[in-house]
């Protein structure tokens, strides 16, 4: 249905809606509010609090004042409450209010309360007759995301009108809705836009979160069925080269690594195509397993590619492989492709890739750009998969003709959820750390401990080691509290003797600069690296033994565990110092979990237990897995229900009609926001 057919929507409004991504009336159904405004009971003037929206029932006490300030008209009224206390209300450019605001007129004045010259004022309140306000009280008014040309009123009316005229098709089979007490789509839509109370909102939100997960699972499972049909056209049977390399490595693979490597070999030499996830905690040694696979693909005459989420990590893989192959006299052409390369550099790499002169290709998202044509891609690896979507994983695999797919992740989510989220893949687990690793020593401290920490770092550096210090922000800002990288690095330069080189790293730096700093740190030309979480994923500098995290309370547990994974990667004892910048007991307890265990899965489980159910939009914390409504951690139960019900439907334990089945089959859209 065209937008213009909605009451009150003309050409201008239509254009504004287009800018907001709404092209037809149907889109409005899915145009969810950002949050809801609840009309609370009016309060007395003496109970007003600054910086929030509140309402006062009051009587206009004096003649109003209309003044001109610069080029604005300012309307001011004093209102008095039942207790006789008064407060000023101010409006800009609203001289017409004069008629309404006669002395003695009573209204509920509702607006944002703020402090102006040491007194509270209500800023541009809206006025309601008392019974009008009573009607609204306890209701939740949707507040929609807006763009220029749209007001909340316009959107609200348009949504209301649309819902009266059209309805959305039901996606979830009846049997599933019955089993899990889910609203039907009609009520859910109504209640997500116009809930009467939080309860109504919650059940509507749950229904949509369920649907989102359910569709995700439906898509993954079809992908799986599709992949299972593929025949192996890149049979990799000769593993001499990889086995030679293995024999020359300065270490033995752990038993877990050997098992995974065997599974990979079996997959790649079988009749089918490999689709495998290698899950292993940070530092468990996933890279070498991937390298063995890539080397085998290349040695069998094909190409192999590995995609990493950051340029720093891609570069590290690239250089690591060059060095490894060089040390072991392996003659393979490894090339790198990243976004920050010049057009000319890229073009040269495209050519060696296309001609087949490149055997192994390492890179970032640049690997899936249109201009890249591979010669004969037999294996694609994505590292730190939780940073990519399913779609990007598919995109790289579509660059070849059904290549083998190896996905690596130190999944920061509990295993039960991981099995669902990676439902289209076979899963291998590296559940063992390389021998000789000492457990990381952890300390949770407050800011008064800093001088000791600096002494400690200095001693470690004098013993030849290096340290990371993580700060939550890049530079000083009034708006955000917390330590920042730039000032922190300056401070440390004064504290440490000049022999200790301090540098900083953050995401806003140019890729070139970042690479330079990381290289210098890897070569121990920099001893103390002050950084934002850009070093979070994958970075491997085994000589670094101290990880100090400032404002640890500001990070998620899974993220802190990833950060901690940057140390303890060599044979030296490593340490992690979490500095709690808050004085909050609950936050401290949460951080304590990290000190109690170094096991990523245990931490993910604890993290899950410590969360209450998320109540509103915008509380999604497991940001690496983006869903619109659901959050895989906060809504873990819903995710499991969706997975269970899907399985039951497929196995016939829950019935569905032919029509319902058809809807599921037709939903396998490649552009679902996966
Ligand atoms: P992650 O699983 O986090 O990607 P990496 O693959 O980067 O971990 O490995 C971390 C470090 O452990 C690297 O320096 C790597 O060379 C080393 N390593 C890997 N496997 C072993 C092993 N079996 N024994 C000793 N060290 C190993
Ligand atoms: Mg890694």
XYZ file of C-alpha atoms and ligand atoms in Angstrom:
702
model
C 0.000 0.000 0.000
C 1.326 3.387 -0.946
C 2.310 5.751 1.812
C 0.276 8.524 0.242
C -2.927 6.625 0.895
C -2.392 7.121 4.610
C -4.333 9.964 6.127
C -2.268 13.114 6.418
C 0.733 11.865 4.449
C 1.562 14.176 1.556
C 4.506 14.283 -0.803
C 6.817 15.984 1.703
C 6.063 13.539 4.498
C 6.419 10.668 2.103
C 9.901 11.846 1.207
C 10.777 12.151 4.860
C 9.544 8.608 5.453
C 11.686 7.413 2.566
C 14.697 8.935 4.238
C 13.846 6.902 7.302
C 13.740 3.753 5.192
C 9.955 3.570 5.023
C 8.765 3.230 1.432
C 5.332 1.785 1.776
C 2.705 1.496 4.440
C 3.742 -2.097 5.165
C 7.128 -0.837 6.296
C 5.463 1.188 9.020
C 4.290 -1.980 10.703
C 7.914 -2.851 11.348
C 8.907 0.688 12.222
C 9.178 0.031 15.934
C 9.349 2.737 18.584
C 12.716 3.487 20.099
C 11.166 3.604 23.510
C 7.939 4.607 25.200
C 7.008 7.659 27.077
C 5.053 6.845 30.191
C 2.775 9.458 31.685
C 3.373 9.337 35.394
C 1.178 10.889 38.042
C 1.766 14.643 38.531
C 4.042 15.526 41.431
C 4.290 18.481 43.775
C 6.712 21.242 42.929
C 8.859 20.397 45.918
C 9.248 16.815 44.668
C 10.451 17.750 41.181
C 13.787 16.372 40.135
C 16.097 17.949 37.674
C 16.811 16.507 34.214
C 13.758 14.387 33.705
C 10.303 14.722 32.282
C 7.644 15.236 34.918
C 4.202 16.692 35.313
C 2.787 19.211 37.801
C -0.853 19.970 38.336
C -0.935 23.721 38.783
C -2.746 27.011 38.449
C -1.398 29.992 36.560
C -0.491 32.368 39.378
C 0.504 35.610 37.658
C 0.175 37.364 34.365
C 2.438 35.669 31.912
C 5.451 37.462 30.527
C 6.323 37.488 26.827
C 9.813 38.776 26.120
C 12.082 38.973 23.160
C 15.516 37.543 23.688
C 17.697 38.045 20.631
C 15.465 36.761 17.871
C 13.330 34.483 20.023
C 10.106 35.113 21.833
C 10.164 33.763 25.308
C 6.909 33.048 27.101
C 7.110 32.596 30.861
C 4.411 31.533 33.275
C 4.416 30.927 37.005
C 2.260 28.091 38.157
C 1.341 27.199 41.695
C 0.573 23.711 42.993
C -1.895 22.589 45.685
C 0.709 23.246 48.357
C 1.193 26.814 47.282
C 4.684 26.230 45.856
C 5.334 27.720 42.451
C 7.609 27.042 39.517
C 8.373 28.785 36.270
C 7.473 27.310 32.888
C 9.172 28.590 29.736
C 8.286 28.277 26.060
C 10.084 29.499 22.977
C 8.253 31.139 20.131
C 4.816 30.373 21.493
C 3.232 33.769 22.158
C -0.133 32.275 21.203
C -0.174 30.538 24.582
C -1.130 33.869 26.058
C -4.837 33.173 25.632
C -4.725 29.833 27.341
C -2.575 30.917 30.233
C -4.952 33.289 31.988
C -4.500 33.744 35.718
C -6.422 30.995 37.471
C -6.333 28.544 34.566
C -5.443 25.042 35.721
C -3.619 22.398 33.729
C -1.271 19.528 34.080
C 2.017 20.949 32.843
C 4.284 18.208 31.611
C 7.806 18.817 30.417
C 11.506 18.410 30.960
C 12.594 19.838 34.277
C 15.948 21.543 34.301
C 17.976 23.955 36.298
C 18.306 27.491 35.009
C 20.237 30.049 37.019
C 20.002 27.956 40.159
C 16.259 27.528 39.967
C 14.202 24.708 38.499
C 12.073 25.442 35.449
C 9.837 23.285 33.306
C 11.046 23.549 29.777
C 8.321 23.944 27.139
C 5.723 21.866 28.943
C 2.726 20.487 27.146
C -0.585 21.312 28.802
C -3.391 18.883 29.454
C -6.799 19.219 31.017
C -6.828 17.115 34.130
C -9.131 14.369 32.853
C -7.267 14.266 29.571
C -4.091 13.653 31.514
C -5.740 11.049 33.713
C -6.642 9.138 30.589
C -3.060 9.069 29.452
C -1.680 8.166 32.817
C -0.116 4.733 32.990
C -0.218 4.447 29.218
C 2.881 4.171 27.125
C 3.231 6.554 24.232
C 5.518 5.311 21.474
C 8.540 7.448 20.707
C 9.685 6.722 17.169
C 13.063 7.204 15.573
C 12.801 10.408 13.553
C 14.484 12.065 10.631
C 14.154 15.642 9.448
C 10.610 16.287 8.285
C 8.999 13.751 10.609
C 7.530 14.420 14.001
C 6.591 11.804 16.526
C 2.991 12.820 16.086
C 3.047 12.298 12.345
C 4.622 8.863 12.684
C 2.275 7.829 15.471
C -0.776 8.805 13.441
C 0.550 7.140 10.307
C 1.224 3.915 12.175
C -2.223 3.990 13.762
C -3.910 4.533 10.447
C -1.865 1.799 8.795
C -2.672 -0.731 11.472
C -6.351 -0.063 10.933
C -6.089 -0.742 7.237
C -3.615 -3.536 6.773
C -2.286 -6.399 8.783
C 0.839 -8.425 8.646
C 0.884 -12.066 7.632
C 1.439 -14.558 10.415
C 4.811 -16.218 10.246
C 4.841 -18.558 13.217
C 2.870 -21.791 12.980
C -0.103 -22.023 15.297
C 1.277 -25.052 17.144
C 4.438 -23.121 18.033
C 2.522 -20.105 19.261
C 0.334 -22.336 21.373
C 3.183 -24.260 22.881
C 5.174 -21.200 23.899
C 2.312 -18.864 24.650
C 3.207 -16.399 21.955
C 0.927 -13.625 20.792
C -0.422 -13.847 17.291
C 1.053 -11.352 14.911
C -1.923 -9.019 14.920
C -1.925 -8.456 18.666
C 1.841 -8.388 18.792
C 2.011 -5.607 16.225
C -0.622 -3.611 18.059
C 1.086 -4.054 21.388
C 4.570 -3.274 20.199
C 3.379 0.084 18.893
C 0.754 0.937 21.452
C 1.184 -1.120 24.592
C -1.161 -0.307 27.440
C 1.468 -1.231 29.988
C 4.902 -2.788 30.249
C 3.392 -6.238 30.519
C 1.782 -5.846 27.110
C 5.019 -4.567 25.696
C 6.990 -7.462 27.129
C 4.845 -10.181 25.624
C 4.884 -8.440 22.253
C 8.631 -8.021 22.369
C 9.082 -11.657 23.298
C 6.990 -12.735 20.366
C 9.098 -10.710 17.926
C 12.370 -11.813 19.474
C 11.172 -15.386 19.114
C 10.222 -14.795 15.499
C 13.572 -13.238 14.722
C 15.479 -16.165 16.209
C 13.139 -18.629 14.573
C 13.685 -17.113 11.158
C 17.425 -17.031 11.726
C 17.381 -20.734 12.570
C 15.154 -21.483 9.609
C 17.657 -19.747 7.350
C 20.678 -21.445 8.861
C 19.108 -24.852 8.595
C 18.205 -24.351 4.945
C 21.741 -23.200 4.335
C 22.919 -26.383 5.949
C 20.618 -28.534 3.849
C 21.829 -26.714 0.750
C 25.495 -27.143 1.650
C 25.064 -30.809 2.375
C 23.984 -31.348 -1.217
C 27.291 -30.058 -2.549
C 29.867 -32.514 -3.835
C 33.497 -32.073 -2.979
C 35.102 -30.681 -6.098
C 38.301 -29.809 -4.247
C 39.379 -33.087 -2.843
C 42.466 -32.533 -0.764
C 44.205 -35.816 -0.222
C 47.894 -35.106 -0.074
C 48.960 -33.788 3.332
C 52.727 -34.322 3.051
C 53.573 -30.658 3.051
C 51.473 -29.942 6.140
C 52.787 -32.964 7.987
C 56.363 -31.931 7.212
C 55.681 -28.531 8.636
C 54.149 -30.103 11.711
C 57.239 -32.190 12.293
C 59.431 -29.121 12.141
C 57.415 -26.952 14.503
C 59.157 -26.038 17.736
C 56.157 -27.423 19.643
C 53.845 -30.414 19.466
C 50.182 -29.839 18.788
C 47.973 -30.394 21.773
C 45.753 -33.463 21.666
C 42.790 -31.197 21.009
C 44.557 -29.537 18.089
C 45.459 -32.923 16.632
C 41.842 -34.051 16.840
C 40.613 -30.958 15.084
C 43.275 -31.253 12.424
C 42.215 -34.850 11.805
C 38.602 -33.805 11.469
C 39.582 -31.163 8.932
C 41.610 -33.599 6.881
C 38.770 -36.072 6.913
C 36.307 -33.399 5.771
C 38.461 -32.039 2.991
C 39.208 -35.457 1.549
C 35.634 -36.738 1.812
C 32.811 -36.708 -0.730
C 31.185 -33.664 0.818
C 32.235 -30.080 1.354
C 33.615 -29.054 4.735
C 31.578 -26.577 6.789
C 33.248 -26.576 10.140
C 33.522 -24.297 13.129
C 36.649 -24.542 15.234
C 35.860 -23.253 18.627
C 38.642 -22.669 21.084
C 39.309 -20.234 23.836
C 41.696 -17.350 23.287
C 45.243 -18.631 23.067
C 44.282 -22.250 22.441
C 46.137 -22.226 19.127
C 43.534 -22.023 16.390
C 45.763 -20.232 13.893
C 48.188 -23.081 13.286
C 45.310 -25.421 12.499
C 43.990 -22.977 9.907
C 47.459 -22.527 8.432
C 47.844 -26.292 8.019
C 44.565 -26.327 6.122
C 45.520 -23.398 3.903
C 48.905 -24.881 3.179
C 47.300 -28.182 2.189
C 44.866 -26.462 -0.159
C 47.778 -24.653 -1.792
C 50.001 -27.734 -1.933
C 47.219 -29.589 -3.739
C 47.175 -26.960 -6.453
C 44.305 -24.803 -5.228
C 43.998 -21.457 -3.510
C 43.188 -20.863 0.139
C 42.027 -17.624 1.720
C 41.720 -16.388 5.272
C 39.617 -13.389 6.260
C 40.176 -11.530 9.530
C 37.977 -8.817 11.045
C 40.710 -6.202 11.457
C 43.660 -5.098 9.440
C 46.015 -5.523 12.370
C 45.003 -9.139 12.648
C 45.189 -9.772 8.892
C 48.685 -8.366 8.840
C 49.690 -10.530 11.751
C 48.445 -13.654 9.996
C 50.207 -12.612 6.821
C 53.546 -11.949 8.448
C 53.257 -14.991 10.678
C 52.773 -17.211 7.653
C 55.612 -15.597 5.697
C 57.954 -16.202 8.575
C 56.760 -19.733 9.222
C 57.064 -20.722 5.574
C 60.418 -19.019 5.273
C 61.806 -20.832 8.331
C 60.617 -24.140 6.946
C 61.599 -23.666 3.302
C 58.024 -23.796 2.135
C 57.669 -22.280 -1.278
C 54.188 -20.755 -1.352
C 53.143 -17.362 -2.585
C 51.238 -15.669 0.229
C 49.621 -12.313 -0.564
C 47.716 -9.806 1.491
C 44.703 -7.722 0.531
C 43.307 -5.025 2.810
C 41.182 -1.920 2.484
C 43.937 0.532 3.249
C 46.094 -0.493 0.307
C 46.294 1.965 -2.580
C 44.280 1.307 -5.718
C 47.470 0.430 -7.530
C 48.601 -2.042 -4.876
C 45.187 -3.645 -4.857
C 45.178 -3.989 -8.613
C 48.482 -5.815 -8.530
C 47.197 -8.218 -5.902
C 43.964 -8.780 -7.839
C 46.099 -9.854 -10.767
C 48.167 -12.397 -8.892
C 45.006 -13.761 -7.311
C 43.226 -14.071 -10.618
C 46.158 -15.593 -12.443
C 46.572 -18.192 -9.733
C 50.092 -17.008 -8.899
C 48.874 -16.359 -5.371
C 48.518 -19.593 -3.409
C 47.306 -18.226 -0.113
C 45.425 -14.959 0.279
C 45.165 -13.193 3.604
C 42.988 -10.177 4.171
C 40.069 -8.323 5.649
C 36.612 -7.672 4.195
C 38.548 -6.584 1.121
C 38.607 -10.274 0.179
C 34.922 -10.257 -0.642
C 34.926 -7.117 -2.773
C 33.501 -7.493 -6.223
C 36.786 -6.828 -7.996
C 38.422 -9.909 -6.490
C 38.334 -13.007 -8.667
C 39.923 -16.139 -7.358
C 41.490 -18.760 -9.559
C 40.446 -21.888 -7.767
C 39.429 -21.350 -4.207
C 39.353 -24.620 -2.313
C 39.314 -23.407 1.282
C 38.089 -20.251 2.937
C 38.774 -19.530 6.579
C 37.134 -16.805 8.608
C 38.949 -15.913 11.795
C 37.082 -14.511 14.781
C 33.820 -15.421 13.121
C 31.718 -13.802 15.834
C 32.836 -10.512 14.332
C 31.303 -11.376 10.995
C 27.745 -12.112 10.037
C 26.565 -15.287 8.393
C 26.180 -13.253 5.251
C 29.851 -12.286 5.084
C 30.804 -15.857 5.687
C 28.576 -16.809 2.767
C 29.978 -13.992 0.656
C 33.508 -15.278 0.861
C 32.453 -18.818 0.229
C 30.495 -17.679 -2.823
C 33.741 -16.346 -4.239
C 34.667 -19.897 -5.083
C 32.782 -22.908 -6.298
C 31.672 -24.584 -3.130
C 34.979 -24.253 -1.341
C 35.550 -25.867 2.025
C 34.687 -23.518 4.838
C 36.511 -23.294 8.140
C 35.272 -20.865 10.709
C 37.286 -20.004 13.796
C 35.911 -18.434 16.906
C 36.666 -17.940 20.543
C 32.936 -17.717 20.983
C 32.127 -15.457 23.898
C 28.798 -17.194 24.368
C 27.855 -20.344 26.242
C 28.182 -23.560 24.321
C 24.451 -24.292 24.340
C 23.867 -21.028 22.488
C 26.843 -21.462 20.200
C 25.389 -24.729 18.935
C 22.272 -22.832 17.897
C 24.037 -19.794 16.478
C 26.289 -21.973 14.334
C 23.615 -24.524 13.579
C 24.671 -24.897 9.958
C 28.185 -25.998 10.845
C 29.876 -29.048 12.269
C 31.660 -28.090 15.429
C 35.187 -28.942 16.539
C 36.381 -27.909 19.916
C 39.870 -27.104 21.121
C 39.368 -27.471 24.840
C 42.978 -27.621 25.905
C 45.709 -25.011 26.208
C 49.203 -25.611 24.829
C 51.505 -27.302 27.328
C 53.752 -25.184 29.471
C 51.353 -22.279 29.692
C 51.169 -20.833 33.149
C 47.746 -19.748 34.320
C 47.388 -15.981 34.095
C 47.563 -14.292 37.489
C 44.588 -11.978 37.942
C 44.053 -9.021 40.218
C 40.987 -6.873 40.673
C 42.016 -3.558 42.175
C 40.797 -0.011 42.623
C 42.489 3.078 41.287
C 44.628 3.544 44.399
C 46.616 0.507 43.306
C 47.937 2.239 40.177
C 51.395 3.204 41.539
C 52.020 -0.456 42.454
C 50.865 -1.529 39.031
C 53.268 0.890 37.338
C 56.150 -0.367 39.502
C 55.221 -3.873 38.563
C 55.090 -3.069 34.867
C 58.455 -1.352 35.083
C 59.991 -4.471 36.628
C 58.446 -6.689 33.971
C 59.824 -4.457 31.239
C 63.256 -4.519 32.826
C 63.016 -8.308 32.716
C 62.448 -8.008 28.973
C 58.673 -8.222 28.865
C 55.964 -5.885 27.533
C 52.601 -4.585 28.701
C 49.239 -3.470 27.380
C 47.122 -0.894 29.135
C 43.544 -0.589 27.934
C 41.441 2.556 28.344
C 37.793 2.838 27.327
C 38.073 6.091 25.378
C 40.383 7.752 22.891
C 40.659 11.269 24.172
C 39.332 13.496 26.881
C 35.680 14.363 26.604
C 33.372 16.063 29.019
C 30.561 13.777 28.058
C 32.155 10.457 28.906
C 33.913 9.588 32.063
C 36.780 7.194 32.158
C 40.420 7.060 31.275
C 41.476 7.986 27.775
C 44.309 6.595 25.718
C 45.969 9.853 24.736
C 46.276 11.440 28.147
C 47.098 8.136 29.775
C 50.037 7.603 27.437
C 51.298 11.129 28.187
C 51.015 10.469 31.886
C 52.943 7.215 31.672
C 55.742 8.805 29.697
C 56.383 10.993 32.701
C 56.133 8.127 35.173
C 58.362 5.608 33.418
C 62.072 6.185 32.797
C 62.923 7.276 29.240
C 64.279 3.808 28.441
C 60.710 2.512 28.447
C 58.977 3.453 25.253
C 55.258 4.147 25.588
C 52.931 4.462 22.598
C 49.240 4.553 22.013
C 46.829 2.907 19.619
C 43.174 3.531 18.856
C 40.611 2.904 16.183
C 40.538 6.444 14.856
C 44.157 6.286 13.759
C 44.889 5.622 10.100
C 45.490 1.979 9.295
C 49.064 2.738 8.309
C 49.795 4.315 11.642
C 48.118 1.472 13.490
C 50.190 -1.054 11.601
C 53.391 0.826 12.347
C 52.649 0.886 16.051
C 51.650 -2.785 16.148
C 54.797 -3.753 14.239
C 56.988 -1.772 16.601
C 55.251 -3.382 19.564
C 55.685 -6.845 18.054
C 59.426 -6.120 17.657
C 59.625 -4.868 21.259
C 60.586 -1.366 20.133
C 57.599 -0.258 22.169
C 57.315 -1.732 25.641
C 54.086 -0.291 26.930
C 51.129 -0.001 24.589
C 48.205 2.111 25.745
C 45.238 1.168 23.623
C 41.504 1.057 23.225
C 39.921 -2.313 22.611
C 41.292 -2.382 19.062
C 43.766 -4.979 20.336
C 40.905 -7.075 21.589
C 40.713 -9.618 18.827
C 43.400 -12.021 17.924
C 46.523 -9.934 18.402
C 49.451 -12.188 19.240
C 52.573 -10.745 20.847
C 53.712 -13.593 23.099
C 56.351 -11.449 24.801
C 53.664 -9.262 26.376
C 52.975 -10.443 29.907
C 50.928 -7.694 31.508
C 47.414 -6.640 30.602
C 46.078 -3.772 32.656
C 42.503 -2.684 31.998
C 41.385 0.720 33.225
C 37.673 1.214 33.942
C 37.187 -2.514 33.693
C 33.634 -1.984 34.955
C 32.790 -0.424 31.615
C 33.432 -3.584 29.595
C 31.518 -6.811 29.192
C 32.968 -9.920 30.775
C 33.410 -11.671 27.452
C 35.252 -8.658 26.142
C 37.518 -8.507 29.172
C 38.268 -12.166 28.721
C 39.243 -11.488 25.099
C 41.495 -8.679 26.268
C 43.096 -10.891 28.839
C 43.751 -13.371 26.047
C 46.364 -10.985 24.645
C 48.730 -12.138 27.391
C 49.660 -15.609 28.544
C 50.522 -16.513 24.953
C 54.109 -17.469 25.642
C 55.992 -19.460 28.241
C 56.445 -16.596 30.721
C 54.097 -16.043 33.630
C 51.513 -13.413 32.665
C 49.341 -11.077 34.679
C 46.088 -9.285 34.236
C 45.164 -6.275 36.324
C 41.544 -5.155 36.210
C 41.133 -1.662 37.575
C 37.614 -1.065 38.815
C 36.970 2.653 38.445
C 33.570 2.483 40.123
C 32.701 2.061 43.745
C 29.830 -0.200 42.901
C 29.557 -3.488 44.747
C 27.583 -5.271 42.058
C 30.023 -4.277 39.362
C 32.835 -5.511 41.517
C 31.176 -8.876 42.015
C 30.738 -9.220 38.294
C 34.427 -8.485 37.688
C 35.343 -10.963 40.378
C 34.073 -13.730 38.067
C 37.066 -13.068 35.825
C 39.499 -13.531 38.670
C 37.897 -16.815 39.655
C 38.382 -18.507 36.297
C 40.354 -18.213 33.075
C 37.884 -20.395 31.183
C 35.963 -18.459 28.534
C 32.912 -20.701 28.543
C 32.571 -20.555 32.300
C 32.726 -16.791 32.091
C 30.095 -16.674 29.380
C 27.849 -18.858 31.530
C 28.354 -16.694 34.602
C 27.708 -13.609 32.537
C 24.424 -15.125 31.484
C 23.449 -15.946 35.059
C 24.246 -12.457 36.287
C 21.954 -10.810 33.790
C 18.368 -10.167 34.523
C 16.113 -10.376 31.541
C 16.640 -7.315 29.376
C 13.519 -5.213 29.561
C 13.601 -2.644 26.817
C 14.995 -2.051 23.393
C 18.559 -0.945 23.236
C 19.878 -3.113 26.026
C 21.501 -5.571 23.685
C 24.918 -6.320 25.015
C 26.113 -9.212 22.960
C 26.766 -6.770 20.160
C 28.598 -9.175 17.923
C 25.400 -11.005 17.118
C 23.012 -8.417 15.864
C 19.317 -8.986 16.061
C 16.793 -6.223 16.004
C 14.674 -7.208 18.910
C 16.225 -10.191 20.588
C 19.509 -10.433 22.410
C 20.986 -13.885 22.432
C 22.211 -13.558 26.003
C 19.364 -11.660 27.590
C 16.870 -13.718 25.647
C 18.764 -16.980 25.834
C 15.602 -18.830 26.909
C 13.698 -17.520 23.946
C 16.528 -18.496 21.632
C 16.444 -22.036 22.993
C 12.683 -22.205 22.649
C 12.932 -21.075 19.050
C 15.536 -23.738 18.334
C 13.536 -26.449 20.097
C 10.317 -25.590 18.355
C 12.018 -25.539 14.986
C 13.393 -28.997 15.596
C 10.017 -30.282 16.759
C 8.343 -28.931 13.654
C 10.887 -30.532 11.387
C 10.635 -33.834 13.186
C 6.863 -33.774 13.134
C 6.478 -33.523 16.894
C 4.661 -30.258 16.390
C 2.178 -30.094 13.543
C 2.094 -27.497 10.826
C -0.196 -26.977 7.911
C 1.024 -26.993 4.324
C 0.476 -23.279 4.203
C 2.601 -22.743 7.299
C 5.342 -24.920 5.886
C 5.320 -22.981 2.669
C 5.758 -19.718 4.554
C 8.864 -21.097 6.251
C 10.293 -22.358 2.994
C 9.728 -19.091 1.239
C 11.388 -17.112 3.978
C 14.815 -18.323 3.109
C 15.843 -14.901 1.961
C 19.479 -14.331 1.441
C 19.225 -10.753 2.571
C 17.854 -11.386 6.021
C 19.981 -9.215 8.196
C 22.180 -12.051 9.374
P 44.097 -18.283 19.221
O 43.452 -19.615 19.405
O 43.688 -17.292 20.273
O 43.938 -17.748 17.828
P 46.855 -18.494 18.453
O 46.614 -19.421 17.349
O 47.162 -17.078 18.114
O 45.657 -18.515 19.481
O 48.009 -19.125 19.357
C 48.544 -18.450 20.466
C 50.027 -18.758 20.602
O 50.232 -20.125 20.949
C 50.804 -18.530 19.334
O 52.009 -17.873 19.654
C 51.066 -19.932 18.824
O 52.242 -20.013 18.061
C 51.193 -20.729 20.086
N 50.831 -22.134 19.982
C 49.838 -22.670 19.242
N 49.765 -24.019 19.422
C 50.725 -24.329 20.318
C 51.150 -25.560 20.925
N 50.565 -26.708 20.647
N 52.165 -25.487 21.802
C 52.761 -24.321 22.090
N 52.415 -23.150 21.572
C 51.405 -23.139 20.683
Mg 43.292 -16.123 16.860
